[in-house]
Amino acid sequence: MIDLQKLTPRQIVVELDKHIIGQKKAKKSVAIALRNRWRRQQAPPELREEIMPNNIIMIGPTGVGKTEIARRLSRLANAPFIKVEASKFTEVGYVGRDVESIIRDLTDLSVSMVRSEKTATVQKQAEQNANERLLDLLYPAPHRKRRGAAAGEAENGGDNEDAEERMRRTREKLRAKLAEGQMEDKHVELDVSSDPIPMMQIISPAGIEELGVNLQDMLGGMLPKKIKRRKMTVAEARKHIAQEEAHKLIDMDHVIREAVSRVENSGIVFLDEIDKVAGEKSTSGPDVSREGVQRDLLPVVEGTNVLTKYGMVKTDHVLFIASGAFHVSKPSDLIPELQGRFPIRVELNSLTAEDFVRILTEPQNALIKQYIALLETEGVQLAFKKDAIEEIARIASEVNERTENIGARRLHTVMTALLEDILFEAPDSKIKKIEITGVRVRDTLKDIVADEDLSRYIL
């Protein structure tokens, strides 16, 4: 986990700049929010519980980096992070997911994260234990027979000692071969647990799914586990046995305690499409529960106890980052109580052609770098001239202005249309070096860009 003490807000912005172009205001706001998580932990205990997170609403069109900012932020802090769409939830009483399932899902993710970390710390010991069990499979120790008389045991004592010494030497040789990887292809028989039959998921009101989980746990403890014997190589068996040994070495009670603590103190919920549950009141149709979803969200964002299969989880200090385009509605259309729970509001700017040029070239996962790497797998060297990149950015910006503005996602459609023939012919083509110029970009895309109706459907 990155030490947030060493990661100042300025350094957080620098890390975000590696993946997201522009949006300085949004980056600054989330950097301060992340740093405040660490500051709260250093505050006096009597004041720590009173310091609440400053939840954020990011306002801006699609494709400008709202989701990516939240996702990269969670990776920096190694914090439990979940992205959900507000439009997927309904108020209590309607068929659908309830908002408390957000926290249950976040807790499940946190438990998986902590378990993976703990598994990595005991992996070496687990592999050593696995090798010892493999040794027993390859060369089982003989069962010592009980002798009827003490005299008989005395007479055979020397022979038994010699046999044990030979067995010890043989096991040492096999242990050395296992360590050197000389036995990987040898087959052994191993008892493995068969996958349990999945339980049927019940669509039900809030909280009932927890009952379903507990029933499954109880039935799983009552019913005997199905074991089947499988024949596999030593390499395959080692993976199975190492997983079992790692599970034995991990204290799951400690894992759950740490996971719940992480959710409560550093969990991040990214609530997308918050604008879809805002708007004028409706008395019929699918929008009838919009305001109800807001009312259900309110206690979770404000701070409440949510029942999960790992116990109660407090949401008082979970950071909520909401986002929405707010084309039709506006933040003031949210119920006043919910507006008050999101005191920080940041407006993200629409992307320009200059931003598109930077998006295509600067980030570590830039789109041009991705396509170059894809074609390298076919032995084709792809190169983009500077004027080609500028032309791609200009076309993406122009199409965004003329049709729907989908932000940086437009670059994916433009690049796909531009490189479609190259990607199709690459495995069969004898040409191993391709240079993309501005003229080639214009010639390839001129018909699509010129025909507004065609670009509306293709780009």
Coordinates of C-alpha atoms in Angstrom, one line a residue:
M1 CA 0.0 0.0 0.0
I2 CA 1.3 3.5 -0.9
D3 CA 2.2 5.6 2.2
L4 CA -0.3 8.5 2.0
Q5 CA 2.0 10.4 4.4
K6 CA 4.6 10.6 1.7
L7 CA 2.0 11.2 -1.1
T8 CA 1.1 14.9 -0.9
P9 CA -1.8 16.4 -2.8
R10 CA 0.6 17.8 -5.4
Q11 CA 2.2 14.3 -5.9
I12 CA -1.3 12.7 -6.1
V13 CA -2.1 15.1 -9.0
V14 CA 1.2 14.2 -10.7
E15 CA 0.3 10.5 -10.5
L16 CA -3.2 11.2 -11.9
D17 CA -1.6 13.2 -14.7
K18 CA 0.1 10.0 -15.9
H19 CA -3.3 8.6 -16.9
I20 CA -5.7 11.6 -17.3
I21 CA -5.2 14.7 -19.4
G22 CA -6.5 18.1 -18.1
Q23 CA -9.3 18.5 -15.5
K24 CA -7.0 20.2 -13.0
K25 CA -9.9 21.3 -10.7
A26 CA -11.2 17.8 -10.4
K27 CA -7.8 16.3 -9.7
K28 CA -7.1 19.0 -7.1
S29 CA -10.4 18.3 -5.3
V30 CA -10.0 14.5 -5.2
A31 CA -6.3 14.9 -4.1
I32 CA -7.3 17.0 -1.2
A33 CA -10.1 14.5 -0.3
L34 CA -7.6 11.6 -0.4
R35 CA -5.0 13.4 1.7
N36 CA -7.7 14.3 4.2
R37 CA -8.3 10.5 4.8
W38 CA -4.7 10.3 6.1
R39 CA -5.0 13.5 8.0
R40 CA -8.1 12.3 9.8
Q41 CA -6.2 9.1 11.0
Q42 CA -3.6 11.3 12.6
A43 CA -6.1 13.5 14.4
P44 CA -6.7 13.1 18.2
P45 CA -9.1 10.1 18.8
E46 CA -11.8 12.3 20.4
L47 CA -11.9 14.5 17.2
R48 CA -11.3 11.7 14.7
E49 CA -14.9 10.5 14.7
E50 CA -16.2 14.0 14.1
I51 CA -14.3 14.6 10.9
M52 CA -16.5 13.7 8.0
P53 CA -15.4 13.2 4.4
N54 CA -16.1 15.9 1.9
N55 CA -18.1 14.1 -0.7
I56 CA -17.8 15.3 -4.2
I57 CA -20.1 15.7 -7.2
M58 CA -18.3 15.8 -10.6
I59 CA -20.3 17.5 -13.3
G60 CA -19.4 17.1 -16.9
P61 CA -20.2 15.4 -20.2
T62 CA -19.4 11.7 -20.8
G63 CA -15.9 10.8 -21.7
V64 CA -14.0 13.6 -20.0
G65 CA -12.4 11.4 -17.3
K66 CA -14.8 11.4 -14.3
T67 CA -14.7 7.6 -13.8
E68 CA -11.0 7.3 -14.6
I69 CA -10.1 9.9 -11.9
A70 CA -12.0 8.0 -9.2
R71 CA -10.6 4.6 -10.3
R72 CA -7.0 5.9 -10.4
L73 CA -7.5 7.5 -7.0
S74 CA -8.5 4.3 -5.4
R75 CA -5.5 2.5 -6.8
L76 CA -3.2 5.1 -5.4
A77 CA -4.5 4.6 -1.9
N78 CA -5.0 0.8 -2.4
A79 CA -8.5 1.5 -1.0
P80 CA -11.7 -0.6 -1.5
F81 CA -13.4 1.0 -4.5
I82 CA -16.7 0.2 -6.2
K83 CA -18.3 1.9 -9.2
V84 CA -22.1 1.8 -9.4
E85 CA -24.8 3.4 -11.5
A86 CA -27.5 5.2 -9.6
S87 CA -30.0 4.3 -12.2
K88 CA -29.6 0.6 -11.3
F89 CA -31.2 1.1 -7.9
T90 CA -34.9 1.4 -6.8
E91 CA -36.4 2.6 -3.6
V92 CA -37.5 0.0 -1.0
G93 CA -40.8 -1.6 -2.1
Y94 CA -39.9 -1.9 -5.8
V95 CA -38.3 -4.9 -7.4
G96 CA -34.6 -4.2 -7.9
R97 CA -31.4 -3.6 -6.0
D98 CA -31.5 -1.6 -2.8
V99 CA -28.8 1.0 -2.1
E100 CA -27.4 -0.8 0.9
S101 CA -26.1 -3.5 -1.5
I102 CA -23.5 -1.0 -2.5
I103 CA -21.8 -1.3 0.9
R104 CA -22.3 -5.1 1.0
D105 CA -20.5 -5.3 -2.4
L106 CA -17.8 -3.0 -1.3
T107 CA -17.2 -5.1 1.8
D108 CA -16.9 -8.3 -0.3
L109 CA -14.3 -6.5 -2.5
S110 CA -12.4 -5.4 0.6
V111 CA -12.3 -8.9 2.0
S112 CA -11.0 -10.3 -1.3
M113 CA -8.4 -7.6 -1.4
V114 CA -7.1 -8.2 2.1
R115 CA -7.2 -12.0 1.6
S116 CA -5.1 -11.7 -1.6
E117 CA -2.5 -9.5 0.3
K118 CA -2.3 -12.0 3.2
T119 CA -2.0 -14.9 0.7
A120 CA 1.0 -13.2 -0.9
T121 CA 2.7 -12.9 2.5
V122 CA 2.3 -16.6 3.3
Q123 CA 2.8 -17.9 -0.2
K124 CA 6.4 -19.0 0.3
Q125 CA 5.5 -21.0 3.5
A126 CA 2.5 -22.4 1.7
E127 CA 4.7 -23.7 -1.2
Q128 CA 7.1 -25.3 1.3
N129 CA 4.3 -27.1 3.0
A130 CA 2.9 -28.1 -0.4
N131 CA 6.3 -29.6 -1.3
E132 CA 6.2 -31.7 1.9
R133 CA 2.7 -33.0 1.0
L134 CA 3.8 -33.7 -2.5
L135 CA 6.7 -35.7 -1.1
D136 CA 4.3 -37.8 0.9
L137 CA 2.3 -38.5 -2.3
L138 CA 5.4 -39.4 -4.3
Y139 CA 7.0 -41.5 -1.6
P140 CA 4.6 -42.3 1.2
A141 CA 6.1 -43.3 4.6
P142 CA 5.5 -46.9 5.4
H143 CA 3.2 -47.7 8.4
R144 CA 5.2 -49.3 11.2
K145 CA 3.8 -52.7 12.1
R146 CA 3.3 -53.5 15.8
R147 CA 5.4 -56.4 16.9
G148 CA 3.9 -58.9 19.3
A149 CA 6.9 -59.4 21.5
A150 CA 9.6 -57.1 22.8
A151 CA 12.2 -59.6 22.0
G152 CA 11.1 -59.6 18.3
E153 CA 11.4 -55.8 18.2
A154 CA 14.9 -56.0 19.7
E155 CA 16.0 -58.5 17.1
N156 CA 14.6 -56.4 14.2
G157 CA 15.8 -53.1 15.6
G158 CA 18.8 -52.9 13.5
D159 CA 16.9 -53.7 10.3
N160 CA 14.3 -51.0 11.1
E161 CA 16.9 -48.4 11.7
D162 CA 18.6 -49.2 8.3
A163 CA 15.2 -49.0 6.5
E164 CA 14.4 -45.7 8.1
E165 CA 17.8 -44.4 7.1
R166 CA 17.3 -45.5 3.5
M167 CA 13.8 -44.0 3.5
R168 CA 15.2 -40.7 4.8
R169 CA 18.0 -40.5 2.2
T170 CA 15.4 -41.3 -0.6
R171 CA 13.1 -38.6 0.6
E172 CA 16.0 -36.1 0.7
K173 CA 16.9 -36.9 -2.9
L174 CA 13.2 -36.5 -4.0
R175 CA 13.0 -33.2 -2.0
A176 CA 16.0 -31.9 -3.9
K177 CA 14.5 -32.9 -7.2
L178 CA 11.2 -31.2 -6.3
A179 CA 13.1 -28.1 -5.4
E180 CA 15.0 -28.2 -8.8
G181 CA 11.8 -28.7 -10.8
Q182 CA 12.8 -32.2 -12.1
M183 CA 9.5 -33.9 -11.0
E184 CA 7.0 -31.4 -12.5
D185 CA 5.7 -33.8 -15.2
K186 CA 5.3 -36.8 -12.9
H187 CA 1.7 -37.7 -12.2
V188 CA 0.2 -38.1 -8.7
E189 CA -3.3 -38.7 -7.5
L190 CA -4.8 -36.0 -5.3
D191 CA -8.1 -35.7 -3.4
V192 CA -9.8 -32.4 -4.3
S193 CA -13.1 -30.8 -3.3
S194 CA -15.6 -30.7 -6.1
D195 CA -17.3 -27.3 -6.8
P196 CA -20.5 -26.9 -4.8
I197 CA -23.8 -26.5 -6.6
P198 CA -24.5 -22.8 -6.8
M199 CA -27.4 -21.6 -4.7
M200 CA -30.3 -20.0 -6.5
Q201 CA -30.3 -16.2 -6.1
I202 CA -33.6 -14.8 -4.9
I203 CA -34.9 -11.4 -6.0
S204 CA -36.2 -10.0 -2.8
P205 CA -36.6 -6.9 -0.6
A206 CA -33.6 -5.3 1.2
G207 CA -31.8 -7.5 3.7
I208 CA -33.3 -10.8 2.6
E209 CA -30.3 -11.7 0.5
E210 CA -28.3 -11.7 3.7
L211 CA -30.6 -14.4 5.0
G212 CA -29.9 -16.3 1.8
V213 CA -26.2 -16.1 2.4
N214 CA -26.5 -17.3 6.0
L215 CA -28.7 -20.2 4.9
Q216 CA -26.1 -21.2 2.3
D217 CA -23.3 -21.1 5.0
M218 CA -25.4 -23.2 7.4
L219 CA -26.3 -25.8 4.8
G220 CA -22.7 -25.9 3.6
G221 CA -21.6 -26.8 7.1
M222 CA -24.2 -29.5 7.5
L223 CA -23.8 -31.2 4.2
P224 CA -20.6 -33.3 3.7
K225 CA -18.1 -31.9 1.2
K226 CA -17.8 -33.9 -2.0
I227 CA -14.3 -35.2 -2.5
K228 CA -13.1 -36.7 -5.8
R229 CA -9.7 -38.2 -6.6
R230 CA -8.0 -36.7 -9.6
K231 CA -4.8 -37.6 -11.5
M232 CA -2.7 -34.6 -12.3
T233 CA 1.0 -33.6 -12.7
V234 CA 3.1 -32.5 -9.8
A235 CA 3.0 -28.9 -11.1
E236 CA -0.8 -28.9 -11.1
A237 CA -1.1 -30.6 -7.7
R238 CA 1.3 -28.0 -6.2
K239 CA -1.1 -25.2 -7.1
H240 CA -4.0 -27.0 -5.5
I241 CA -2.1 -27.9 -2.4
A242 CA -0.5 -24.5 -2.0
Q243 CA -3.9 -22.8 -2.1
E244 CA -5.1 -25.1 0.7
E245 CA -2.0 -24.5 2.7
A246 CA -2.3 -20.7 2.3
H247 CA -5.9 -20.9 3.4
K248 CA -4.8 -22.7 6.6
L249 CA -2.1 -20.1 7.3
I250 CA -4.4 -17.2 7.0
D251 CA -6.5 -16.0 10.0
M252 CA -9.8 -15.2 8.3
D253 CA -11.1 -13.4 11.4
H254 CA -8.2 -11.0 11.2
V255 CA -8.8 -10.6 7.5
I256 CA -12.5 -9.7 8.0
R257 CA -11.7 -7.2 10.8
E258 CA -9.1 -5.5 8.6
A259 CA -11.3 -5.5 5.5
V260 CA -14.2 -4.0 7.4
S261 CA -11.9 -1.4 8.9
R262 CA -10.6 -0.4 5.4
V263 CA -14.2 0.0 4.2
E264 CA -15.1 2.2 7.1
N265 CA -12.0 4.4 7.0
S266 CA -10.8 4.4 3.4
G267 CA -13.6 3.0 1.2
I268 CA -14.5 4.9 -1.9
V269 CA -17.9 4.6 -3.7
F270 CA -18.2 6.1 -7.2
L271 CA -21.8 6.8 -7.8
D272 CA -22.2 7.4 -11.5
E273 CA -25.3 8.7 -13.3
I274 CA -26.5 10.6 -10.3
D275 CA -28.3 13.0 -12.6
K276 CA -30.6 10.1 -13.7
V277 CA -32.3 10.0 -10.3
A278 CA -32.7 13.8 -10.3
G279 CA -35.4 15.7 -12.0
E280 CA -39.0 16.7 -11.7
K281 CA -41.4 14.5 -9.7
S282 CA -43.3 11.9 -11.7
T283 CA -46.3 9.9 -10.6
S284 CA -46.2 7.1 -13.2
G285 CA -43.8 5.2 -15.4
P286 CA -40.2 4.1 -14.7
D287 CA -39.3 7.4 -13.0
V288 CA -41.7 7.0 -10.1
S289 CA -38.9 5.9 -7.7
R290 CA -36.3 8.6 -8.6
E291 CA -36.9 10.6 -5.4
G292 CA -37.2 7.4 -3.4
V293 CA -33.7 6.3 -4.5
Q294 CA -32.4 9.7 -3.3
R295 CA -34.1 9.3 0.0
D296 CA -32.7 5.8 0.4
L297 CA -29.2 7.0 -0.6
L298 CA -29.3 9.8 2.0
P299 CA -28.7 7.7 5.2
V300 CA -26.0 5.6 3.5
V301 CA -24.1 8.8 2.4
E302 CA -24.9 10.5 5.7
G303 CA -23.7 7.6 7.8
T304 CA -25.5 4.5 9.0
N305 CA -24.9 0.8 9.9
V306 CA -25.3 -1.6 7.1
L307 CA -25.8 -5.4 7.8
T308 CA -23.4 -7.5 5.8
K309 CA -22.4 -11.2 6.1
Y310 CA -19.3 -10.0 7.9
G311 CA -21.2 -8.0 10.5
M312 CA -22.2 -4.4 10.7
V313 CA -20.3 -1.9 8.6
K314 CA -20.5 1.9 9.4
T315 CA -20.6 4.2 6.4
D316 CA -19.9 7.5 8.3
H317 CA -16.4 7.9 6.8
V318 CA -16.8 6.2 3.4
L319 CA -16.0 8.7 0.7
F320 CA -18.7 9.1 -1.9
I321 CA -17.9 10.6 -5.3
A322 CA -20.9 11.2 -7.5
S323 CA -20.9 12.2 -11.1
G324 CA -23.3 13.1 -13.9
A325 CA -23.6 14.9 -17.1
F326 CA -26.6 16.9 -15.9
H327 CA -27.7 17.7 -19.5
V328 CA -31.4 17.6 -18.7
S329 CA -31.4 18.1 -14.9
K330 CA -29.1 20.1 -12.6
P331 CA -27.5 19.4 -9.2
S332 CA -30.2 21.7 -7.6
D333 CA -32.8 19.2 -8.7
L334 CA -31.6 16.7 -6.1
I335 CA -33.4 16.7 -2.8
P336 CA -31.9 19.4 -0.5
E337 CA -30.8 16.9 2.1
L338 CA -28.7 14.9 -0.5
Q339 CA -27.3 18.1 -1.9
G340 CA -26.0 18.9 1.5
R341 CA -24.1 15.6 1.7
F342 CA -22.1 16.5 -1.4
P343 CA -20.6 19.9 -0.4
I344 CA -17.8 19.8 -3.0
R345 CA -18.8 20.4 -6.6
V346 CA -16.4 20.3 -9.5
E347 CA -17.2 21.0 -13.1
L348 CA -15.1 19.1 -15.7
N349 CA -14.4 20.8 -19.0
S350 CA -15.3 19.4 -22.4
L351 CA -12.2 18.2 -24.3
T352 CA -10.7 20.2 -27.2
A353 CA -8.7 19.0 -30.2
E354 CA -5.5 20.0 -28.3
D355 CA -6.6 17.8 -25.4
F356 CA -7.2 14.9 -27.8
V357 CA -3.6 15.2 -29.1
R358 CA -2.3 14.9 -25.6
I359 CA -4.7 12.0 -24.8
L360 CA -3.4 10.1 -27.8
T361 CA 0.3 10.5 -26.9
E362 CA 1.0 11.3 -23.3
P363 CA -0.7 8.9 -20.9
Q364 CA 1.1 5.5 -20.1
N365 CA -1.8 3.7 -21.7
A366 CA -2.3 6.1 -24.6
L367 CA -4.5 4.8 -27.4
I368 CA -1.7 5.1 -30.0
K369 CA 0.7 3.1 -27.8
Q370 CA -2.0 0.4 -27.5
Y371 CA -2.4 0.0 -31.2
I372 CA 1.3 0.0 -31.8
A373 CA 1.7 -2.8 -29.2
L374 CA -1.2 -4.8 -30.8
L375 CA 0.3 -4.7 -34.3
E376 CA 3.8 -5.6 -32.9
T377 CA 2.4 -9.0 -32.0
E378 CA 1.9 -9.6 -35.8
G379 CA 5.4 -8.4 -36.5
V380 CA 4.1 -5.1 -38.0
Q381 CA 5.8 -1.8 -37.0
L382 CA 3.2 1.0 -36.9
A383 CA 4.3 4.6 -36.7
F384 CA 2.2 7.8 -36.5
K385 CA 3.4 11.1 -37.9
K386 CA 2.7 14.3 -35.9
D387 CA 0.3 15.6 -38.5
A388 CA -1.6 12.3 -38.4
I389 CA -2.2 12.6 -34.7
E390 CA -3.3 16.2 -35.1
E391 CA -5.7 15.2 -37.9
I392 CA -7.2 12.3 -35.8
A393 CA -7.8 14.8 -32.9
R394 CA -9.3 17.4 -35.2
I395 CA -11.7 14.9 -36.7
A396 CA -12.7 13.5 -33.3
S397 CA -13.4 17.1 -32.0
E398 CA -15.3 18.0 -35.2
V399 CA -17.6 14.9 -35.0
N400 CA -18.2 15.6 -31.3
E401 CA -19.4 19.1 -32.1
R402 CA -21.7 18.0 -35.0
T403 CA -23.2 14.9 -33.3
E404 CA -23.3 13.7 -29.7
N405 CA -20.3 14.8 -27.5
I406 CA -18.9 11.6 -26.1
G407 CA -15.6 13.0 -25.2
A408 CA -12.4 10.9 -25.4
R409 CA -14.4 7.8 -26.3
R410 CA -14.8 9.3 -29.8
L411 CA -11.1 8.6 -30.3
H412 CA -11.7 4.9 -30.1
T413 CA -14.3 5.0 -32.9
V414 CA -12.1 7.2 -35.1
M415 CA -9.0 5.0 -34.5
T416 CA -11.0 1.8 -35.3
A417 CA -12.3 3.3 -38.5
L418 CA -8.8 4.5 -39.5
L419 CA -7.0 1.2 -38.8
E420 CA -9.8 -1.3 -39.7
D421 CA -8.1 -2.5 -43.0
I422 CA -4.7 -2.6 -41.4
L423 CA -5.9 -4.7 -38.5
F424 CA -7.7 -7.0 -40.8
E425 CA -4.9 -7.5 -43.3
A426 CA -2.0 -7.6 -40.8
P427 CA -1.7 -11.4 -40.4
D428 CA -1.6 -12.0 -44.2
S429 CA 0.3 -8.9 -45.3
K430 CA 4.0 -8.9 -46.2
I431 CA 4.3 -5.2 -45.3
K432 CA 6.0 -5.0 -42.0
K433 CA 6.3 -1.3 -41.6
I434 CA 3.3 1.1 -41.9
E435 CA 3.4 4.9 -41.5
I436 CA 0.2 6.8 -40.8
T437 CA 0.3 10.4 -42.2
G438 CA -2.2 13.2 -42.0
V439 CA -3.0 12.7 -45.7
R440 CA -3.7 9.0 -45.1
V441 CA -6.0 9.9 -42.2
R442 CA -8.0 12.5 -44.3
D443 CA -8.3 10.1 -47.3
T444 CA -9.5 7.2 -45.1
L445 CA -12.0 9.1 -43.1
K446 CA -13.1 11.9 -45.6
D447 CA -16.3 10.1 -46.8
I448 CA -17.5 9.3 -43.2
V449 CA -16.8 12.8 -41.9
A450 CA -18.4 14.5 -44.9
D451 CA -21.6 12.5 -44.6
E452 CA -23.2 13.7 -41.4
D453 CA -25.8 11.0 -41.4
L454 CA -23.1 8.3 -41.9
S455 CA -20.8 9.7 -39.2
R456 CA -23.8 9.8 -36.8
Y457 CA -24.0 6.0 -37.1
I458 CA -20.3 5.0 -37.6
L459 CA -18.4 7.6 -35.6

